[in-house]
Coordinates of C-alpha atoms in Angstrom, one line a residue:
Chain A
M26 CA 230.3 276.8 299.1
K27 CA 227.2 278.0 300.9
L28 CA 224.8 280.1 298.9
S29 CA 221.5 281.6 300.2
L30 CA 219.1 282.9 297.7
N31 CA 216.0 284.7 299.0
V32 CA 214.8 286.8 296.1
R33 CA 211.8 288.0 294.2
K34 CA 211.5 289.3 290.7
N35 CA 208.5 290.1 288.5
F36 CA 208.5 290.2 284.7
G37 CA 205.0 291.1 283.7
T38 CA 203.0 287.9 284.0
F39 CA 206.0 285.8 285.2
S40 CA 207.2 286.0 288.8
L41 CA 210.1 284.4 290.4
A42 CA 210.3 283.9 294.2
T43 CA 212.8 281.6 295.9
D44 CA 214.1 281.2 299.4
F45 CA 216.7 278.5 299.8
T46 CA 220.2 277.8 300.9
V47 CA 222.6 275.2 299.3
D48 CA 225.7 273.9 300.9
G49 CA 227.9 271.9 298.6
N50 CA 230.3 272.1 295.7
R51 CA 228.4 270.4 293.0
V52 CA 224.9 271.8 293.0
G53 CA 222.3 271.5 290.2
I54 CA 219.4 273.7 289.3
F55 CA 217.0 271.6 287.4
G56 CA 213.8 272.6 285.6
P57 CA 212.1 272.9 282.3
S58 CA 212.7 275.8 279.8
G59 CA 211.1 279.0 281.0
S60 CA 211.0 277.9 284.7
G61 CA 213.2 280.8 285.8
K62 CA 216.5 278.9 286.4
S63 CA 218.5 281.1 284.1
T64 CA 217.1 284.2 285.8
L65 CA 218.1 282.7 289.1
V66 CA 221.7 282.3 288.2
S67 CA 221.8 285.6 286.4
M68 CA 220.9 287.1 289.8
V69 CA 223.7 285.2 291.5
A70 CA 226.1 286.6 288.8
G71 CA 224.7 290.1 289.2
L72 CA 223.5 290.4 285.7
V73 CA 219.9 290.6 286.7
T74 CA 218.8 292.7 289.8
P75 CA 216.1 291.2 292.0
D76 CA 213.2 293.4 292.9
D77 CA 213.9 292.6 296.6
G78 CA 215.5 290.0 298.8
E79 CA 219.0 288.9 299.7
I80 CA 221.8 286.9 298.1
V81 CA 224.6 285.7 300.4
L82 CA 227.6 283.7 299.3
D83 CA 229.9 282.2 301.9
G84 CA 228.8 284.8 304.4
E85 CA 229.3 287.8 302.1
I86 CA 226.2 289.8 301.1
L87 CA 226.2 290.1 297.3
F88 CA 222.7 291.7 297.2
S89 CA 220.4 293.0 299.8
S90 CA 217.5 295.3 299.1
R91 CA 217.1 296.1 302.7
S92 CA 220.7 297.3 303.2
G93 CA 220.9 298.7 299.7
I94 CA 223.8 296.4 298.7
N95 CA 224.2 295.3 295.1
Q96 CA 227.8 294.2 294.3
R97 CA 228.7 294.8 290.7
P98 CA 229.1 291.5 288.7
D99 CA 232.8 292.2 288.0
R100 CA 233.5 292.4 291.8
R101 CA 231.6 289.2 292.7
R102 CA 234.3 286.7 291.5
I103 CA 231.6 284.5 290.1
A104 CA 232.3 283.3 286.6
M105 CA 229.7 282.0 284.2
V106 CA 229.7 279.6 281.3
F107 CA 226.9 280.4 278.9
Q108 CA 224.8 278.1 276.6
N109 CA 226.3 279.6 273.5
H110 CA 229.9 279.8 274.7
G111 CA 230.1 283.7 274.5
L112 CA 233.7 283.7 273.3
F113 CA 235.1 287.1 272.2
E114 CA 235.3 286.9 268.4
H115 CA 238.0 289.6 268.2
L116 CA 240.4 287.6 270.3
N117 CA 242.1 284.3 269.6
V118 CA 241.8 281.3 271.9
N119 CA 244.9 282.3 274.0
N120 CA 243.6 285.8 274.6
N121 CA 240.1 284.6 275.4
L122 CA 241.6 282.3 278.0
R123 CA 243.7 285.0 279.5
Y124 CA 240.9 287.6 279.6
G125 CA 239.6 286.7 283.1
L126 CA 243.0 285.6 284.4
K127 CA 244.5 289.1 283.7
R128 CA 241.7 290.7 285.7
C129 CA 242.0 288.4 288.6
A130 CA 243.9 289.8 291.7
V131 CA 247.2 288.2 292.1
E132 CA 246.4 286.8 295.6
H133 CA 243.4 284.8 294.1
R134 CA 245.4 283.3 291.3
R135 CA 245.8 279.6 291.9
I136 CA 245.0 277.9 288.6
D137 CA 247.8 277.3 286.3
L138 CA 247.0 278.1 282.6
E139 CA 249.2 275.3 281.3
K140 CA 247.7 272.7 283.6
L141 CA 244.1 273.8 282.6
V142 CA 245.0 273.7 278.9
E143 CA 246.3 270.2 279.4
V144 CA 243.1 269.0 281.3
L145 CA 240.8 270.5 278.6
H146 CA 243.1 269.3 275.7
I147 CA 243.1 272.8 274.0
G148 CA 246.8 273.3 273.7
H149 CA 246.7 272.9 269.9
L150 CA 244.0 275.6 269.6
L151 CA 245.7 278.5 271.4
D152 CA 246.6 280.5 268.3
R153 CA 243.4 280.0 266.5
G154 CA 240.6 282.5 266.0
V155 CA 237.4 281.4 267.7
N156 CA 235.5 281.2 264.5
N157 CA 237.8 278.4 263.5
L158 CA 236.7 276.1 266.3
S159 CA 234.1 273.4 266.4
G160 CA 231.2 273.6 268.8
G161 CA 232.8 271.3 271.4
E162 CA 236.1 273.2 271.2
K163 CA 234.4 276.5 271.7
Q164 CA 232.6 275.3 274.8
R165 CA 235.9 273.8 276.2
V166 CA 237.6 277.2 275.7
A167 CA 234.7 279.0 277.3
I168 CA 234.9 276.6 280.3
G169 CA 238.7 277.2 280.5
R170 CA 238.3 280.9 280.3
A171 CA 235.7 281.0 283.1
V172 CA 237.8 278.6 285.3
L173 CA 241.0 280.7 284.7
S174 CA 239.4 283.8 286.1
N175 CA 239.8 281.9 289.4
P176 CA 236.2 282.3 290.6
R177 CA 235.0 281.4 294.0
L178 CA 231.8 280.0 292.3
L179 CA 231.3 278.9 288.7
L180 CA 227.9 279.2 287.2
M181 CA 227.1 276.9 284.2
D182 CA 223.9 277.9 282.4
E183 CA 222.8 275.0 280.2
P184 CA 226.4 274.7 278.9
L185 CA 225.7 271.4 277.0
S186 CA 222.3 272.1 275.5
A187 CA 223.7 273.6 272.2
L188 CA 225.8 270.4 271.7
D189 CA 224.9 267.1 270.2
D190 CA 224.8 263.9 272.3
A191 CA 228.3 262.7 271.6
L192 CA 229.8 266.1 272.5
R193 CA 227.7 266.5 275.6
F194 CA 229.2 263.5 277.2
Q195 CA 232.7 264.5 276.1
I196 CA 232.2 267.9 277.7
I197 CA 230.8 266.3 280.9
G198 CA 234.0 264.3 281.1
Y199 CA 236.1 267.5 280.8
L200 CA 233.9 269.3 283.4
N201 CA 234.3 266.5 285.9
A202 CA 238.0 266.5 285.2
V203 CA 238.2 270.3 285.8
S204 CA 236.1 270.0 288.9
S205 CA 238.2 267.3 290.5
E206 CA 241.5 268.9 289.5
F207 CA 240.8 272.4 290.6
G208 CA 237.9 272.0 293.1
I209 CA 235.9 275.1 292.1
P210 CA 232.4 274.9 293.5
Y211 CA 229.7 275.2 290.8
L212 CA 226.0 275.6 290.1
F213 CA 225.0 273.6 287.1
I214 CA 221.8 274.6 285.4
S215 CA 220.1 272.1 283.0
H216 CA 216.7 270.8 282.0
S217 CA 218.3 267.3 281.5
L218 CA 217.9 264.9 284.4
L219 CA 220.7 262.8 283.1
E220 CA 223.1 265.8 283.1
M221 CA 222.0 266.5 286.7
R222 CA 222.8 262.9 287.7
L223 CA 226.3 263.1 286.1
M224 CA 227.1 266.6 287.3
A225 CA 225.4 267.4 290.6
D226 CA 225.3 266.0 294.1
E227 CA 222.4 268.1 295.3
V228 CA 219.6 269.2 293.0
V229 CA 217.2 272.1 293.4
S230 CA 214.2 271.7 291.1
V231 CA 212.5 274.8 289.8
E232 CA 209.1 275.1 288.1
Q233 CA 207.3 278.3 287.1
G234 CA 209.5 280.5 289.2
R235 CA 209.2 278.4 292.4
I236 CA 211.4 275.8 294.1
T237 CA 209.4 272.5 293.9
S238 CA 211.8 270.1 295.5
R239 CA 215.3 269.5 296.9
G240 CA 217.4 266.3 297.1
T241 CA 220.0 264.3 295.4
A242 CA 219.8 263.9 291.6
D243 CA 218.9 260.2 292.2
E244 CA 216.1 261.1 294.5
V245 CA 214.7 263.5 291.9
A246 CA 214.9 260.8 289.3
R247 CA 213.1 258.3 291.6
S248 CA 210.4 260.8 292.3
R249 CA 209.7 261.2 288.6
L250 CA 209.6 257.5 287.8
G251 CA 205.8 257.4 287.6
S252 CA 205.4 260.6 285.6
S253 CA 208.4 260.2 283.2
P254 CA 207.6 258.5 279.8
V255 CA 211.0 256.8 280.0
G256 CA 210.6 255.7 283.7
Y257 CA 213.7 255.7 285.9
I258 CA 217.0 255.5 284.0
N259 CA 219.5 253.1 285.7
L260 CA 223.0 254.3 285.0
L261 CA 225.4 251.3 285.0
K262 CA 229.1 251.5 284.8
L263 CA 230.4 248.5 282.9
G264 CA 233.9 247.2 282.3
R265 CA 235.5 245.9 279.1
P266 CA 233.4 243.2 277.4
I267 CA 234.3 239.8 276.0
Q268 CA 232.5 238.2 273.1
A269 CA 230.2 235.4 274.2
A270 CA 227.9 233.5 271.7
G271 CA 227.1 236.4 269.5
L272 CA 226.7 238.8 272.4
Y273 CA 229.1 240.7 274.7
H274 CA 229.6 239.9 278.3
Y275 CA 230.4 242.9 280.5
P276 CA 231.7 242.5 284.0
W277 CA 229.1 244.0 286.4
G278 CA 228.2 242.9 290.0
K279 CA 228.9 239.3 290.6
S280 CA 227.5 237.8 287.5
G281 CA 227.9 240.3 284.7
L282 CA 225.5 241.4 282.0
L283 CA 225.0 240.3 278.4
L284 CA 224.6 243.2 275.9
S285 CA 224.1 243.0 272.1
V286 CA 226.7 245.7 271.4
D287 CA 230.4 246.1 271.9
S288 CA 231.7 249.2 273.5
G289 CA 235.3 248.6 272.6
R290 CA 236.2 250.6 275.7
E291 CA 237.7 249.9 279.1
E292 CA 234.8 251.5 280.9
T293 CA 231.3 252.3 279.6
L294 CA 228.3 254.0 281.0
V295 CA 225.0 252.5 279.9
E296 CA 221.4 253.5 280.4
L297 CA 218.7 251.0 281.3
S298 CA 215.1 252.1 281.8
S299 CA 213.1 250.8 284.8
K300 CA 210.5 249.9 282.2
D301 CA 212.8 247.3 280.5
I302 CA 213.2 245.2 283.6
M303 CA 210.7 242.4 284.1
L304 CA 210.3 240.8 287.6
F305 CA 209.5 237.1 288.3
K306 CA 208.6 235.7 291.6
R307 CA 210.2 232.3 290.8
H308 CA 212.9 231.3 288.4
P309 CA 211.4 231.0 284.9
E310 CA 213.1 228.0 283.5
A311 CA 213.4 229.3 279.9
I312 CA 212.9 232.9 278.6
S313 CA 214.1 234.8 275.6
A314 CA 215.7 237.7 277.6
R315 CA 219.4 236.9 277.9
N316 CA 219.9 238.4 281.4
L317 CA 218.2 236.8 284.3
L318 CA 219.5 238.1 287.6
A319 CA 218.6 236.8 291.1
C320 CA 218.0 240.0 293.2
T321 CA 216.9 240.9 296.7
V322 CA 214.3 243.6 297.1
R323 CA 215.8 246.4 299.1
S324 CA 213.0 248.8 299.2
L325 CA 209.8 249.9 297.5
F326 CA 208.7 253.5 296.7
G327 CA 205.5 254.9 295.2
S328 CA 205.6 257.4 292.3
G329 CA 202.3 258.3 290.7
R330 CA 200.5 255.1 289.8
K331 CA 203.7 253.1 289.7
V332 CA 205.8 251.3 292.3
G333 CA 209.5 251.6 292.1
V334 CA 211.4 248.5 293.3
E335 CA 215.0 249.0 294.4
L336 CA 216.9 245.7 293.9
E337 CA 220.2 244.5 295.1
C338 CA 221.9 242.4 292.4
G339 CA 225.3 241.0 293.3
G340 CA 226.4 244.1 295.1
E341 CA 224.9 246.5 292.5
T342 CA 221.7 248.4 292.6
L343 CA 218.9 248.4 290.0
I344 CA 215.5 250.2 290.0
A345 CA 212.6 248.4 288.3
E346 CA 209.0 249.6 288.0
I347 CA 205.8 247.7 288.3
V348 CA 202.1 248.7 288.7
C349 CA 200.4 248.4 292.1
D350 CA 198.5 245.2 291.1
A351 CA 201.7 243.5 290.2
A352 CA 203.3 244.4 293.5
I353 CA 200.3 242.8 295.3
E354 CA 200.4 239.6 293.1
L355 CA 204.1 239.2 293.5
S356 CA 203.7 240.0 297.2
I357 CA 207.0 241.9 297.0
E358 CA 208.4 243.4 300.2
P359 CA 211.9 244.3 301.3
G360 CA 214.0 241.1 301.6
T361 CA 212.0 239.2 299.0
V362 CA 214.1 237.4 296.4
V363 CA 212.9 238.0 292.8
Y364 CA 214.4 237.4 289.3
A365 CA 214.9 240.3 287.0
A366 CA 214.9 239.6 283.3
I367 CA 216.5 242.1 280.9
K368 CA 216.9 241.8 277.2
A369 CA 220.4 242.1 275.8
S370 CA 219.2 244.9 273.5
A371 CA 217.5 247.0 276.2
F372 CA 220.7 248.8 277.2
R373 CA 221.7 252.1 275.6
M374 CA 225.3 252.9 275.5
L375 CA 226.2 256.6 276.3
P376 CA 229.0 258.2 274.2
S377 CA 232.2 258.5 276.0
Chain B
M12 CA 247.8 321.5 236.3
F13 CA 244.1 322.4 236.2
L14 CA 243.9 323.4 239.9
T15 CA 244.9 326.9 241.0
S16 CA 246.7 327.6 244.2
T17 CA 243.5 328.9 245.7
D18 CA 241.9 325.6 244.7
L19 CA 244.6 323.7 246.5
Q20 CA 244.3 325.9 249.5
A21 CA 240.5 325.2 249.6
I22 CA 241.1 321.4 249.3
W23 CA 243.7 321.5 252.1
L24 CA 241.3 323.5 254.3
T25 CA 238.5 321.0 253.5
V26 CA 240.7 318.0 254.4
R27 CA 241.8 319.7 257.6
L28 CA 238.2 320.5 258.5
A29 CA 237.0 317.0 257.8
A30 CA 239.8 315.4 259.7
I31 CA 239.3 317.5 262.8
V32 CA 235.5 317.1 262.7
T33 CA 235.9 313.3 262.3
V34 CA 238.2 313.1 265.3
I35 CA 235.9 315.3 267.5
L36 CA 232.9 313.3 266.4
V37 CA 234.5 310.0 267.3
L38 CA 235.0 311.4 270.8
V39 CA 231.6 313.0 271.1
G40 CA 229.5 310.6 269.0
T41 CA 230.8 307.4 270.6
P42 CA 229.3 308.0 274.1
I43 CA 226.0 309.2 272.5
A44 CA 225.8 306.1 270.3
W45 CA 226.7 303.9 273.2
W46 CA 224.0 305.4 275.4
L47 CA 221.4 305.2 272.6
A48 CA 222.3 301.6 271.9
R49 CA 222.0 300.5 275.6
T50 CA 219.5 302.7 277.2
G51 CA 215.9 301.8 278.1
S52 CA 215.2 305.5 279.0
R53 CA 212.1 307.3 277.7
L54 CA 214.3 310.1 276.4
K55 CA 215.8 307.7 273.8
G56 CA 213.3 308.7 271.2
A57 CA 213.7 312.4 271.7
I58 CA 217.5 312.2 271.7
S59 CA 217.5 310.0 268.6
A60 CA 215.3 312.6 266.8
V61 CA 217.6 315.5 267.8
V62 CA 220.7 313.5 266.6
A63 CA 218.9 312.8 263.3
L64 CA 217.7 316.4 262.7
P65 CA 220.6 317.5 260.5
L66 CA 219.6 314.7 258.1
V67 CA 216.4 316.4 257.2
L68 CA 216.8 320.0 258.1
P69 CA 217.7 322.4 255.3
P70 CA 221.3 323.4 255.9
S71 CA 220.3 327.1 255.8
V72 CA 217.9 326.6 258.7
L73 CA 220.6 324.8 260.8
G74 CA 223.2 327.5 259.7
F75 CA 220.8 330.3 260.6
Y76 CA 220.2 329.0 264.2
L77 CA 223.9 328.3 264.6
L78 CA 224.7 331.8 263.5
L79 CA 222.4 333.2 266.0
A80 CA 223.7 330.9 268.8
M81 CA 227.3 331.8 268.0
G82 CA 226.7 335.5 267.4
P83 CA 227.5 338.1 270.1
N84 CA 224.0 337.8 271.6
G85 CA 223.7 334.0 271.4
P86 CA 224.5 331.7 274.3
V87 CA 227.6 330.2 272.6
G88 CA 228.8 333.6 271.5
Q89 CA 228.6 335.0 275.0
F90 CA 230.4 331.9 276.3
T91 CA 233.2 332.1 273.8
T92 CA 233.5 335.9 274.4
A93 CA 233.7 335.3 278.1
L94 CA 236.5 332.8 277.5
G95 CA 238.3 335.5 275.5
I96 CA 238.1 333.7 272.2
G97 CA 235.7 336.2 270.6
T98 CA 232.8 335.1 268.5
L99 CA 233.0 332.0 266.2
P100 CA 231.1 332.9 263.0
F101 CA 233.4 333.4 260.0
T102 CA 236.3 331.6 261.7
F103 CA 237.7 328.1 261.0
W104 CA 236.7 326.9 264.5
G105 CA 233.2 328.2 264.0
L106 CA 233.1 326.0 260.9
V107 CA 234.4 323.1 262.9
L108 CA 231.6 323.5 265.5
A109 CA 228.9 323.8 262.9
S110 CA 230.2 320.8 261.0
V111 CA 230.3 318.7 264.1
I112 CA 226.6 319.4 264.6
Y113 CA 225.8 319.0 260.9
S114 CA 227.7 315.6 260.6
L115 CA 226.6 314.2 264.0
P116 CA 224.1 311.6 262.6
F117 CA 226.7 310.2 260.2
M118 CA 228.9 309.3 263.2
V119 CA 226.2 308.3 265.7
Q120 CA 223.9 306.2 263.6
P121 CA 226.4 303.6 262.2
L122 CA 228.1 303.4 265.6
Q123 CA 224.7 302.9 267.4
N124 CA 223.9 300.1 264.9
A125 CA 227.3 298.5 265.5
F126 CA 226.9 298.6 269.3
E127 CA 223.3 297.3 269.1
S128 CA 224.4 294.4 266.8
I129 CA 227.0 293.3 269.5
G130 CA 224.1 292.6 271.9
P131 CA 224.4 292.5 275.7
Q132 CA 226.0 289.1 276.0
P133 CA 229.7 289.9 275.3
L134 CA 229.6 292.6 277.9
E135 CA 227.9 290.3 280.4
V136 CA 230.6 287.7 279.8
A137 CA 233.3 290.4 280.3
A138 CA 231.6 291.5 283.6
T139 CA 231.6 287.9 284.9
L140 CA 235.3 287.6 284.0
G141 CA 236.0 290.6 286.2
A142 CA 236.0 293.5 283.7
S143 CA 234.6 296.8 284.9
P144 CA 232.1 298.5 282.6
L145 CA 234.7 300.9 281.3
D146 CA 237.2 298.0 280.8
A147 CA 234.6 295.9 279.0
F148 CA 233.7 298.9 276.8
F149 CA 237.3 299.4 275.6
T150 CA 238.4 295.8 275.5
V151 CA 235.2 294.2 274.1
A152 CA 232.6 296.7 272.8
V153 CA 235.0 298.9 270.9
P154 CA 237.0 296.1 269.2
L155 CA 233.8 294.3 268.2
A156 CA 232.3 297.5 266.8
R157 CA 235.5 298.3 264.8
P158 CA 233.7 297.9 261.5
G159 CA 231.1 300.4 262.7
F160 CA 233.8 302.9 263.7
L161 CA 235.4 302.6 260.2
T162 CA 232.1 303.1 258.4
A163 CA 231.1 306.0 260.7
S164 CA 234.4 307.8 260.3
I165 CA 234.5 307.4 256.5
L166 CA 230.9 308.7 256.2
T167 CA 231.5 311.6 258.6
F168 CA 234.7 312.6 256.7
A169 CA 233.0 312.4 253.3
H170 CA 229.9 314.2 254.4
T171 CA 232.0 317.1 255.9
V172 CA 234.0 317.4 252.7
G173 CA 230.7 317.8 250.8
E174 CA 229.3 320.5 253.0
F175 CA 228.1 323.7 251.4
G176 CA 225.0 325.4 252.9
V177 CA 226.0 325.4 256.6
V178 CA 229.5 326.5 255.6
L179 CA 228.3 329.4 253.7
M180 CA 226.0 330.5 256.5
I181 CA 228.6 330.2 259.3
G182 CA 231.9 330.6 257.6
G183 CA 231.2 332.8 254.6
N184 CA 233.9 332.7 252.0
I185 CA 237.3 333.7 253.4
P186 CA 240.2 332.2 251.4
G187 CA 242.4 330.0 253.6
V188 CA 240.0 330.4 256.6
T189 CA 236.6 329.2 255.6
R190 CA 236.6 328.8 251.9
V191 CA 236.2 325.0 251.5
A192 CA 236.1 323.0 248.2
A193 CA 232.4 323.2 247.7
V194 CA 232.3 326.9 248.1
Q195 CA 235.3 327.3 245.8
I196 CA 233.4 325.5 243.1
Y197 CA 230.5 327.9 243.6
D198 CA 232.8 330.8 243.3
H199 CA 234.3 329.5 240.1
V200 CA 230.8 329.0 238.6
E201 CA 229.7 332.5 239.7
A202 CA 232.8 333.9 238.0
M203 CA 232.1 331.8 234.9
E204 CA 235.4 330.0 235.4
Y205 CA 234.0 326.7 234.2
S206 CA 237.2 324.9 233.5
N207 CA 238.4 325.6 237.1
A208 CA 235.0 324.5 238.4
H209 CA 235.3 321.3 236.4
G210 CA 238.7 320.6 238.0
M211 CA 237.4 321.0 241.5
A212 CA 234.1 319.2 240.8
A213 CA 236.0 316.3 239.3
V214 CA 238.2 316.0 242.4
L215 CA 235.1 315.9 244.7
L216 CA 233.3 313.5 242.4
I217 CA 236.2 311.0 242.3
F218 CA 236.7 311.3 246.0
S219 CA 233.0 310.7 246.8
F220 CA 232.9 307.7 244.4
L221 CA 236.0 306.2 245.9
V222 CA 234.7 306.6 249.4
L223 CA 231.4 304.8 248.6
L224 CA 233.3 302.1 246.6
V225 CA 235.4 301.4 249.7
L226 CA 232.3 301.2 251.9
Y227 CA 230.4 298.9 249.5
V228 CA 233.2 296.6 248.2
W229 CA 235.3 296.2 251.3
K230 CA 233.0 295.1 254.1
P231 CA 235.1 295.0 257.2
N232 CA 234.1 292.2 259.6
S233 CA 235.4 291.0 262.9
R234 CA 236.8 287.8 261.4
N235 CA 239.8 289.4 259.7
I236 CA 240.7 291.5 262.7
V237 CA 241.4 288.6 265.1
R238 CA 244.4 289.5 267.2
R239 CA 247.1 286.9 267.2
G240 CA 249.4 285.9 270.1

């Protein structure tokens, strides 16, 4: 999917002006509330008309103020998943799912309803009214309905922000399953950096109606290491743990990690803040932290008043943060061997 | 039986009038209500005021102007004469036209409220799923506004049944053609036929009470109209 968005729109005191092209199938639009990201995607969908500019999707002009082109939203083949599901209350789940499918030209139909129902686990809900669904079920049906309209682009406007943490990760799992199964390109809009890292390959950051940066989700996270109160969040994929002296040993890299909690799962995603990693120049013979990893410094990067240290630990990567003075004292440079100490309780397990 | 044959004739005429007016107003009032609910036009205030006029205008004033308009020198009268229908005052269809105008706010306002309460999102969702504006209107807006349609139709029907002033001005008092229930009661009272007047009045009283009872007790909402399968 290649999308060019060169548009301007004024709303009283707020103005939105962007000029960028994205080329990829998993694109994130990232920014705080009120930054203009929802307006941006509404323009792509055709629900908001720009004051002037041009929107081009895969070579086809959707909007052009100069040529007087403004394709109607129902002709763009761009589906949208809204923050609050937007299911039709007068239709049951089955008819909600089929709404877009029925209106899709036969030559564009390639997604099988039964297959999608299976991927989203909504088969048992088909005859229900939408008011008899839980929040997570509603959002799964809404995603299914949008995907079944066989769009060439799927817009997701904060689809997880109305859900609690456990449901968010459950839906992320479903979204990734749908994305890999059916391969529909999408624009994922969120104010959550974590969601960006789990859902998007390329991220466009928006602030106050302007594009402020472009890059991978990881690059955005690294650039915010110095300004974010939680530092950089390392996302570690861990295997099934075994009990070891009151703690749990998870396979990770060459040596593994000791955590204080049991996931009970075959695979677990855990968060570890760059602030929770302490670096030693030499091996400290005895410390209270239960994880002491020998690492090689791969690179250093500045972010605000902090220095981010990219470490290579037994084939895996960790980002730690230190202040400038510490970097000088430790005389850290790429290739230096350091020891990273992490408490067993510093890890936060993400719901599956 | 306390109702005479002319009473029954008047009731039948009234029911026929109210039913035809309700059907016409669903067709005419729906686009007006839809436009008023969705427009950002500056004309919205003026059009809303015109639609609401029959609520406050004395029926005799409305009836007077309608009589002039439908008369041989009025624009409507000249139009109907040109069509070969003749003039409308003192005919059943004259009564229908007058009632449509008189009951317009009872159809438009509940419908407008119903459309406004749906909000723009369901229609935007429908558009992104490939539904044209007309398609979305019939498959999303109308079903979601179904309670509003029921309320508006019941109110319009009941209000037309209870008409008196406009009917008297436009239709006069021709048995079987323009003599509706309310006028029949007036006739009975004028002729001192109080027992007959009682009979007709009781019918209208009970009818009006039942209509309001239905509206207040049974609140239709979208949850019990979910379509299965």
